[in-house]
Amino acid sequence: MRASQILIATVKETPADAEVISHQLMLRAGMIRKLATGLYSWLPLGLRVLRKVERIVREEMDRAGAQEVLMPVVQPAELWQESGRWEQYGAELLRIGDRHQRDFCLGPTHEEVITDLIRNELRSYKQLPANFYQIQTKFRDEIRPRFGVMRAREFVMKDAYSFHQDQASLQATYDTMHEAYTRIFTRLGLDFRPVIADTGSIGGSGSHEFHVLAESGEDDIAFSDSSDYAANVEMAEALPPAGERPAATATLDKVATPEVGSIEQVCAFFDCPAAQTVKTLLVYGEADENGKQALIALVLRGDHQLNDIKAEKLPGIAAPLTLAEEKDIKAALGCGPGSIGPVGLNLRTVVDRSAAHCADFICGANDEGYHLTGVNWERDVPLVEIADIRDVVSGDPSPDGKGTLLIKRGIEVGHIFQLGTKYSEAMKATVLNEQGKEQTMIMGCYGIGVSRVVASAIEQNNDDKGILWPDSIAPFQIAIVPLNMQKSERVREAAETLYEELKLQGYDVLLDDRNERPGVKFADIELIGIPHRIVIGDRGLDKGMLEYKHRRAEDNEDLPAENVLAFISERLPR
Amino acid sequence: MRASQILIATVKETPADAEVISHQLMLRAGMIRKLATGLYSWLPLGLRVLRKVERIVREEMDRAGAQEVLMPVVQPAELWQESGRWEQYGAELLRIGDRHQRDFCLGPTHEEVITDLIRNELRSYKQLPANFYQIQTKFRDEIRPRFGVMRAREFVMKDAYSFHQDQASLQATYDTMHEAYTRIFTRLGLDFRPVIADTGSIGGSGSHEFHVLAESGEDDIAFSDSSDYAANVEMAEALPPAGERPAATATLDKVATPEVGSIEQVCAFFDCPAAQTVKTLLVYGEADENGKQALIALVLRGDHQLNDIKAEKLPGIAAPLTLAEEKDIKAALGCGPGSIGPVGLNLRTVVDRSAAHCADFICGANDEGYHLTGVNWERDVPLVEIADIRDVVSGDPSPDGKGTLLIKRGIEVGHIFQLGTKYSEAMKATVLNEQGKEQTMIMGCYGIGVSRVVASAIEQNNDDKGILWPDSIAPFQIAIVPLNMQKSERVREAAETLYEELKLQGYDVLLDDRNERPGVKFADIELIGIPHRIVIGDRGLDKGMLEYKHRRAEDNEDLPAENVLAFISERLPR
């Protein structure tokens, strides 16, 4: 492609309303333009990237045996009523009425439509397993769309849905999708982690999210420094500390601690590390037959955070997990939340594994304005119920027993999920089994945020000059910049020849034939993020040389003109 | 692809609610399924066709220098209010409110969005011309969606919009698009005609429709048997008959014709051909300063049809063209519409060119229950105003002077249109010209109904067994049918080898490895419409032979196994 033939709409100024770097750079590089809140048009340069992502996703889904279909954006309400989601789904589901006042919605996802389609098409267990995908426009009416295409209202998604006769078959397709996703994000050139994700009520290891690691990510990912273990911080197991709990050395003491409530205040008051303290949180238990909810104490080390998901899964705890109100605490204990401690507490008490390993620790005295020091389990307070109820922290041992956990931020770009029979049961999607009896199909679903991948690639790959695209999804792989092309016939000829040769080799090349100063061209190419740049000028040609620069390199390299193809094929293997 | 790995959802019965053959065959061949009225899911086989159409369209648009973009499906009302279409567009525009009660619509077309985008991106005449296209989902809330994807509510369209500094530049891009469309429909393997279409108020030759010829088409296309002239019947000029008008031979006579009103009745009464009669239609003229509308008479030969578009363009005639009500006719003439004639008529009278060439003709007498015979122009009635106001008919001379017109039915699949400044003026889309002054851009627009192309290809190519796809868009080019593959190792091996060889050559091959009877496979492949079929069986292999059959051929051909590649490359040149 010639630069004169494609809209290069670069902008110098950083747009005021773009908070994250990918949004800023996509606007500045002329990849997207905002149409309305959460709605973006893709300009030619941006669309080239989007299409490359789509192609890689499509190739790997095909290779994994999934079949491509295309379902409508507009979906009838009836199906959502059948699944129960018409009522459950919040305002993100954009509901619309057609000219005949029939209810429809813009599809945020297609479980209902595919389940309806497949229950009518597949009749026998012999037709299973089957996996269907589409790459298609979706709409979610986000209350606060932001970060450009990262969290837009209209976006491009690859969604797939698989159908099975039994759990083993679902697991096999799930594993195949896990591999396909790994290939996809590897081919996209991204630093990513498949992380164990929450499955809600389903349990087991039936869900993985694929995260692109980037500072700006909204999720915390815990992963091992020595294995491929990775999980959402909420999901990572905090192993019990190694070894025996240290023996008690201090005596129990009650200390007046006026105005001391938070862990920071306790540490300051006693001049001790937070790991030497424990905190006690009260939450509500499930309602008894009279509707009464008992209080339950959760004890954590002072430097650890309660993990809501883990705590909520404990038997007898009310969901959603809710911290007790101050008035309920005062009524039960006679003190405020800053003075609670496990000693003498007449409540069910769940102690986190790490807190249970503490000795000589400090805690609230259940007496307003007092703390206990030198507290020891068993000696001063019984240790009845131990559980993992905290978030892991950097430095924790990896739950798979290999290495130490690191924590980084991630952007969720993919999700694979064992749906089970949630939709197939509600919508009566059955096949006849070997015995000729109706059997409900088991389902899996597999999504990739195609347009979000583009933004996340930028979040992970950028510098102060612009975008640093991976080769596989750059809008162009190579930029040829002829110097003084308008005047030097020799430069023009060399540039045109190289352009044709590289295109013939199958490379995606931009010939910058614009009548602009070299500095303008260089800046544009760096902002747009084309990975390989070849400059052709009269001075170099005198010596038979061109100039090569990789977008990530500091300096130019001299490149003998006759070696270009070999040089490039080494840098850009296909 | 292996047939066992793709959903082949063929159906024997013709679906009751499918009126046209393409709709029936797309359902029966398992190409699409209905989700709701006017909403269809594309199954894997159908989507393969759709994607091939898309690819051809994309390649030719790229080759023609258009740049691909992608604009949102959901569009803000503000832009449509700016262009004035928010009010003008009827109920086909599906208007929606988002969670914040802001108005949006589902895009039936994207003039507003592209004009908004481009007015912000292009600043100088130096950036013109520019042509942007997208292939994207559109929505029109048709009052009566029907014919499957032919007239669906949600559909896939390629729409392009070009921007220019002057008319010459628009004309050049328009011509380029005309050529690109011709290449596209040629590559799609369709029998089509680019036809001159109505441009409404713009006039000139600024609009062509591309029609696929098919019996079931909704439009009448007139085209020359000896040149490439083609036009919508409404647009084709009816030339004046050759030669002088015959001399008068009969005398004027007034005949009582009780109960005779229509041309059929006149012909039956007088036992004469319709071409010997003229009919006189009264329409309303433009309102005068008092709001009064005079009646105007339009005179046509009895066997010709009034052409509303031509008549409406005559000066002084009210638009839209409206036939006078019976009470107005009676008040003015004292007779009903069946007895009107030009003789002695005290109204402005416009005579069609062919009617003006009649001699000794029969017409109403402006006296209820009477007709005149032996009427002649000039002698009996002055001939003041002659115009082309009729539809052309088969056998008329071609307006370009070459050959004779034929009339066939067509399905509109493409449309190119010189928009002028309709949108750019309303939305202030300007660039700075050579003098540094704001200048309104001139626009063109160019559409192709991508999903409709699929249906129209079937309308044109089918038989009683199913679809007859052109090679370029068939879901698979070649089907390999092994006989008894489950038992004969030799057949399996030969089939697998041939499958791999043909794939390696770049062909799109379906290996029918299903455990079905040959008759079932043959019927499916014929219904699905795969153009080339190769059958492999033990009996043939004994003699080193395979069986080849083209979908359109009556019989099988014996094909030496060692010649397959050469044979196929002759039948399927790439």
JSON list of N, CA, C and O in Angstrom, two decimals, chain A residues 440-466:
[
{"chain": "A", "resi": 440, "resn": "THR", "atom": "N", "xyz": [-30.26, -34.03, 28.00]},
{"chain": "A", "resi": 440, "resn": "THR", "atom": "CA", "xyz": [-29.89, -32.62, 27.92]},
{"chain": "A", "resi": 440, "resn": "THR", "atom": "C", "xyz": [-28.41, -32.49, 27.54]},
{"chain": "A", "resi": 440, "resn": "THR", "atom": "O", "xyz": [-27.56, -33.18, 28.12]},
{"chain": "A", "resi": 441, "resn": "MET", "atom": "N", "xyz": [-28.12, -31.64, 26.59]},
{"chain": "A", "resi": 441, "resn": "MET", "atom": "CA", "xyz": [-26.72, -31.45, 26.20]},
{"chain": "A", "resi": 441, "resn": "MET", "atom": "C", "xyz": [-25.96, -30.63, 27.25]},
{"chain": "A", "resi": 441, "resn": "MET", "atom": "O", "xyz": [-26.55, -29.82, 27.96]},
{"chain": "A", "resi": 442, "resn": "ILE", "atom": "N", "xyz": [-24.66, -30.88, 27.33]},
{"chain": "A", "resi": 442, "resn": "ILE", "atom": "CA", "xyz": [-23.78, -30.11, 28.21]},
{"chain": "A", "resi": 442, "resn": "ILE", "atom": "C", "xyz": [-23.06, -29.10, 27.32]},
{"chain": "A", "resi": 442, "resn": "ILE", "atom": "O", "xyz": [-22.68, -29.43, 26.20]},
{"chain": "A", "resi": 443, "resn": "MET", "atom": "N", "xyz": [-22.88, -27.90, 27.81]},
{"chain": "A", "resi": 443, "resn": "MET", "atom": "CA", "xyz": [-22.32, -26.85, 26.96]},
{"chain": "A", "resi": 443, "resn": "MET", "atom": "C", "xyz": [-21.06, -26.20, 27.53]},
{"chain": "A", "resi": 443, "resn": "MET", "atom": "O", "xyz": [-20.86, -26.15, 28.74]},
{"chain": "A", "resi": 444, "resn": "GLY", "atom": "N", "xyz": [-20.24, -25.72, 26.63]},
{"chain": "A", "resi": 444, "resn": "GLY", "atom": "CA", "xyz": [-19.12, -24.86, 27.00]},
{"chain": "A", "resi": 444, "resn": "GLY", "atom": "C", "xyz": [-19.20, -23.59, 26.19]},
{"chain": "A", "resi": 444, "resn": "GLY", "atom": "O", "xyz": [-19.83, -23.57, 25.13]},
{"chain": "A", "resi": 445, "resn": "CYS", "atom": "N", "xyz": [-18.58, -22.50, 26.67]},
{"chain": "A", "resi": 445, "resn": "CYS", "atom": "CA", "xyz": [-18.54, -21.30, 25.85]},
{"chain": "A", "resi": 445, "resn": "CYS", "atom": "C", "xyz": [-17.15, -20.67, 25.94]},
{"chain": "A", "resi": 445, "resn": "CYS", "atom": "O", "xyz": [-16.44, -20.83, 26.94]},
{"chain": "A", "resi": 446, "resn": "TYR", "atom": "N", "xyz": [-16.77, -19.98, 24.87]},
{"chain": "A", "resi": 446, "resn": "TYR", "atom": "CA", "xyz": [-15.38, -19.58, 24.68]},
{"chain": "A", "resi": 446, "resn": "TYR", "atom": "C", "xyz": [-15.35, -18.22, 23.97]},
{"chain": "A", "resi": 446, "resn": "TYR", "atom": "O", "xyz": [-15.73, -18.13, 22.81]},
{"chain": "A", "resi": 447, "resn": "GLY", "atom": "N", "xyz": [-14.93, -17.19, 24.66]},
{"chain": "A", "resi": 447, "resn": "GLY", "atom": "CA", "xyz": [-14.95, -15.86, 24.06]},
{"chain": "A", "resi": 447, "resn": "GLY", "atom": "C", "xyz": [-13.58, -15.22, 23.91]},
{"chain": "A", "resi": 447, "resn": "GLY", "atom": "O", "xyz": [-12.67, -15.50, 24.71]},
{"chain": "A", "resi": 448, "resn": "ILE", "atom": "N", "xyz": [-13.45, -14.40, 22.89]},
{"chain": "A", "resi": 448, "resn": "ILE", "atom": "CA", "xyz": [-12.26, -13.55, 22.76]},
{"chain": "A", "resi": 448, "resn": "ILE", "atom": "C", "xyz": [-12.74, -12.15, 22.38]},
{"chain": "A", "resi": 448, "resn": "ILE", "atom": "O", "xyz": [-13.52, -11.99, 21.44]},
{"chain": "A", "resi": 449, "resn": "GLY", "atom": "N", "xyz": [-12.30, -11.16, 23.12]},
{"chain": "A", "resi": 449, "resn": "GLY", "atom": "CA", "xyz": [-12.64, -9.78, 22.80]},
{"chain": "A", "resi": 449, "resn": "GLY", "atom": "C", "xyz": [-11.72, -9.28, 21.70]},
{"chain": "A", "resi": 449, "resn": "GLY", "atom": "O", "xyz": [-10.65, -8.74, 21.97]},
{"chain": "A", "resi": 450, "resn": "VAL", "atom": "N", "xyz": [-12.16, -9.46, 20.46]},
{"chain": "A", "resi": 450, "resn": "VAL", "atom": "CA", "xyz": [-11.27, -9.20, 19.32]},
{"chain": "A", "resi": 450, "resn": "VAL", "atom": "C", "xyz": [-10.82, -7.74, 19.28]},
{"chain": "A", "resi": 450, "resn": "VAL", "atom": "O", "xyz": [-9.63, -7.44, 19.15]},
{"chain": "A", "resi": 451, "resn": "SER", "atom": "N", "xyz": [-11.78, -6.82, 19.43]},
{"chain": "A", "resi": 451, "resn": "SER", "atom": "CA", "xyz": [-11.37, -5.41, 19.37]},
{"chain": "A", "resi": 451, "resn": "SER", "atom": "C", "xyz": [-10.59, -5.04, 20.63]},
{"chain": "A", "resi": 451, "resn": "SER", "atom": "O", "xyz": [-9.67, -4.22, 20.58]},
{"chain": "A", "resi": 452, "resn": "ARG", "atom": "N", "xyz": [-10.89, -5.67, 21.75]},
{"chain": "A", "resi": 452, "resn": "ARG", "atom": "CA", "xyz": [-10.13, -5.39, 22.97]},
{"chain": "A", "resi": 452, "resn": "ARG", "atom": "C", "xyz": [-8.69, -5.88, 22.85]},
{"chain": "A", "resi": 452, "resn": "ARG", "atom": "O", "xyz": [-7.77, -5.28, 23.44]},
{"chain": "A", "resi": 453, "resn": "VAL", "atom": "N", "xyz": [-8.47, -6.97, 22.11]},
{"chain": "A", "resi": 453, "resn": "VAL", "atom": "CA", "xyz": [-7.11, -7.46, 21.91]},
{"chain": "A", "resi": 453, "resn": "VAL", "atom": "C", "xyz": [-6.24, -6.36, 21.31]},
{"chain": "A", "resi": 453, "resn": "VAL", "atom": "O", "xyz": [-5.08, -6.19, 21.70]},
{"chain": "A", "resi": 454, "resn": "VAL", "atom": "N", "xyz": [-6.82, -5.62, 20.37]},
{"chain": "A", "resi": 454, "resn": "VAL", "atom": "CA", "xyz": [-6.05, -4.56, 19.70]},
{"chain": "A", "resi": 454, "resn": "VAL", "atom": "C", "xyz": [-5.57, -3.54, 20.74]},
{"chain": "A", "resi": 454, "resn": "VAL", "atom": "O", "xyz": [-4.39, -3.18, 20.79]},
{"chain": "A", "resi": 455, "resn": "ALA", "atom": "N", "xyz": [-6.49, -3.11, 21.60]},
{"chain": "A", "resi": 455, "resn": "ALA", "atom": "CA", "xyz": [-6.12, -2.13, 22.62]},
{"chain": "A", "resi": 455, "resn": "ALA", "atom": "C", "xyz": [-5.12, -2.73, 23.62]},
{"chain": "A", "resi": 455, "resn": "ALA", "atom": "O", "xyz": [-4.16, -2.07, 24.02]},
{"chain": "A", "resi": 456, "resn": "SER", "atom": "N", "xyz": [-5.33, -3.97, 24.00]},
{"chain": "A", "resi": 456, "resn": "SER", "atom": "CA", "xyz": [-4.46, -4.56, 25.02]},
{"chain": "A", "resi": 456, "resn": "SER", "atom": "C", "xyz": [-3.05, -4.77, 24.46]},
{"chain": "A", "resi": 456, "resn": "SER", "atom": "O", "xyz": [-2.07, -4.67, 25.20]},
{"chain": "A", "resi": 457, "resn": "ALA", "atom": "N", "xyz": [-2.96, -5.05, 23.16]},
{"chain": "A", "resi": 457, "resn": "ALA", "atom": "CA", "xyz": [-1.64, -5.19, 22.55]},
{"chain": "A", "resi": 457, "resn": "ALA", "atom": "C", "xyz": [-0.87, -3.88, 22.67]},
{"chain": "A", "resi": 457, "resn": "ALA", "atom": "O", "xyz": [0.35, -3.86, 22.90]},
{"chain": "A", "resi": 458, "resn": "ILE", "atom": "N", "xyz": [-1.59, -2.78, 22.54]},
{"chain": "A", "resi": 458, "resn": "ILE", "atom": "CA", "xyz": [-0.94, -1.46, 22.67]},
{"chain": "A", "resi": 458, "resn": "ILE", "atom": "C", "xyz": [-0.57, -1.18, 24.12]},
{"chain": "A", "resi": 458, "resn": "ILE", "atom": "O", "xyz": [0.51, -0.66, 24.40]},
{"chain": "A", "resi": 459, "resn": "GLU", "atom": "N", "xyz": [-1.46, -1.53, 25.05]},
{"chain": "A", "resi": 459, "resn": "GLU", "atom": "CA", "xyz": [-1.13, -1.32, 26.46]},
{"chain": "A", "resi": 459, "resn": "GLU", "atom": "C", "xyz": [0.17, -2.01, 26.82]},
{"chain": "A", "resi": 459, "resn": "GLU", "atom": "O", "xyz": [0.96, -1.52, 27.62]},
{"chain": "A", "resi": 460, "resn": "GLN", "atom": "N", "xyz": [0.40, -3.14, 26.20]},
{"chain": "A", "resi": 460, "resn": "GLN", "atom": "CA", "xyz": [1.60, -3.91, 26.53]},
{"chain": "A", "resi": 460, "resn": "GLN", "atom": "C", "xyz": [2.82, -3.47, 25.71]},
{"chain": "A", "resi": 460, "resn": "GLN", "atom": "O", "xyz": [3.95, -3.75, 26.10]},
{"chain": "A", "resi": 461, "resn": "ASN", "atom": "N", "xyz": [2.57, -2.83, 24.58]},
{"chain": "A", "resi": 461, "resn": "ASN", "atom": "CA", "xyz": [3.66, -2.54, 23.66]},
{"chain": "A", "resi": 461, "resn": "ASN", "atom": "C", "xyz": [3.61, -1.10, 23.18]},
{"chain": "A", "resi": 461, "resn": "ASN", "atom": "O", "xyz": [2.99, -0.79, 22.16]},
{"chain": "A", "resi": 462, "resn": "ASN", "atom": "N", "xyz": [4.25, -0.24, 23.91]},
{"chain": "A", "resi": 462, "resn": "ASN", "atom": "CA", "xyz": [4.28, 1.16, 23.49]},
{"chain": "A", "resi": 462, "resn": "ASN", "atom": "C", "xyz": [5.48, 1.85, 24.12]},
{"chain": "A", "resi": 462, "resn": "ASN", "atom": "O", "xyz": [6.06, 1.36, 25.09]},
{"chain": "A", "resi": 463, "resn": "ASP", "atom": "N", "xyz": [5.88, 2.95, 23.53]},
{"chain": "A", "resi": 463, "resn": "ASP", "atom": "CA", "xyz": [6.89, 3.80, 24.17]},
{"chain": "A", "resi": 463, "resn": "ASP", "atom": "C", "xyz": [6.49, 5.25, 23.96]},
{"chain": "A", "resi": 463, "resn": "ASP", "atom": "O", "xyz": [5.37, 5.52, 23.52]},
{"chain": "A", "resi": 464, "resn": "ASP", "atom": "N", "xyz": [7.40, 6.18, 24.27]},
{"chain": "A", "resi": 464, "resn": "ASP", "atom": "CA", "xyz": [6.98, 7.58, 24.20]},
{"chain": "A", "resi": 464, "resn": "ASP", "atom": "C", "xyz": [6.79, 8.07, 22.77]},
{"chain": "A", "resi": 464, "resn": "ASP", "atom": "O", "xyz": [6.25, 9.15, 22.56]},
{"chain": "A", "resi": 465, "resn": "LYS", "atom": "N", "xyz": [7.20, 7.26, 21.78]},
{"chain": "A", "resi": 465, "resn": "LYS", "atom": "CA", "xyz": [6.99, 7.68, 20.39]},
{"chain": "A", "resi": 465, "resn": "LYS", "atom": "C", "xyz": [5.72, 7.10, 19.80]},
{"chain": "A", "resi": 465, "resn": "LYS", "atom": "O", "xyz": [5.27, 7.54, 18.75]},
{"chain": "A", "resi": 466, "resn": "GLY", "atom": "N", "xyz": [5.19, 6.08, 20.42]},
{"chain": "A", "resi": 466, "resn": "GLY", "atom": "CA", "xyz": [3.97, 5.50, 19.87]},
{"chain": "A", "resi": 466, "resn": "GLY", "atom": "C", "xyz": [3.84, 4.02, 20.14]},
{"chain": "A", "resi": 466, "resn": "GLY", "atom": "O", "xyz": [4.31, 3.52, 21.17]}
]
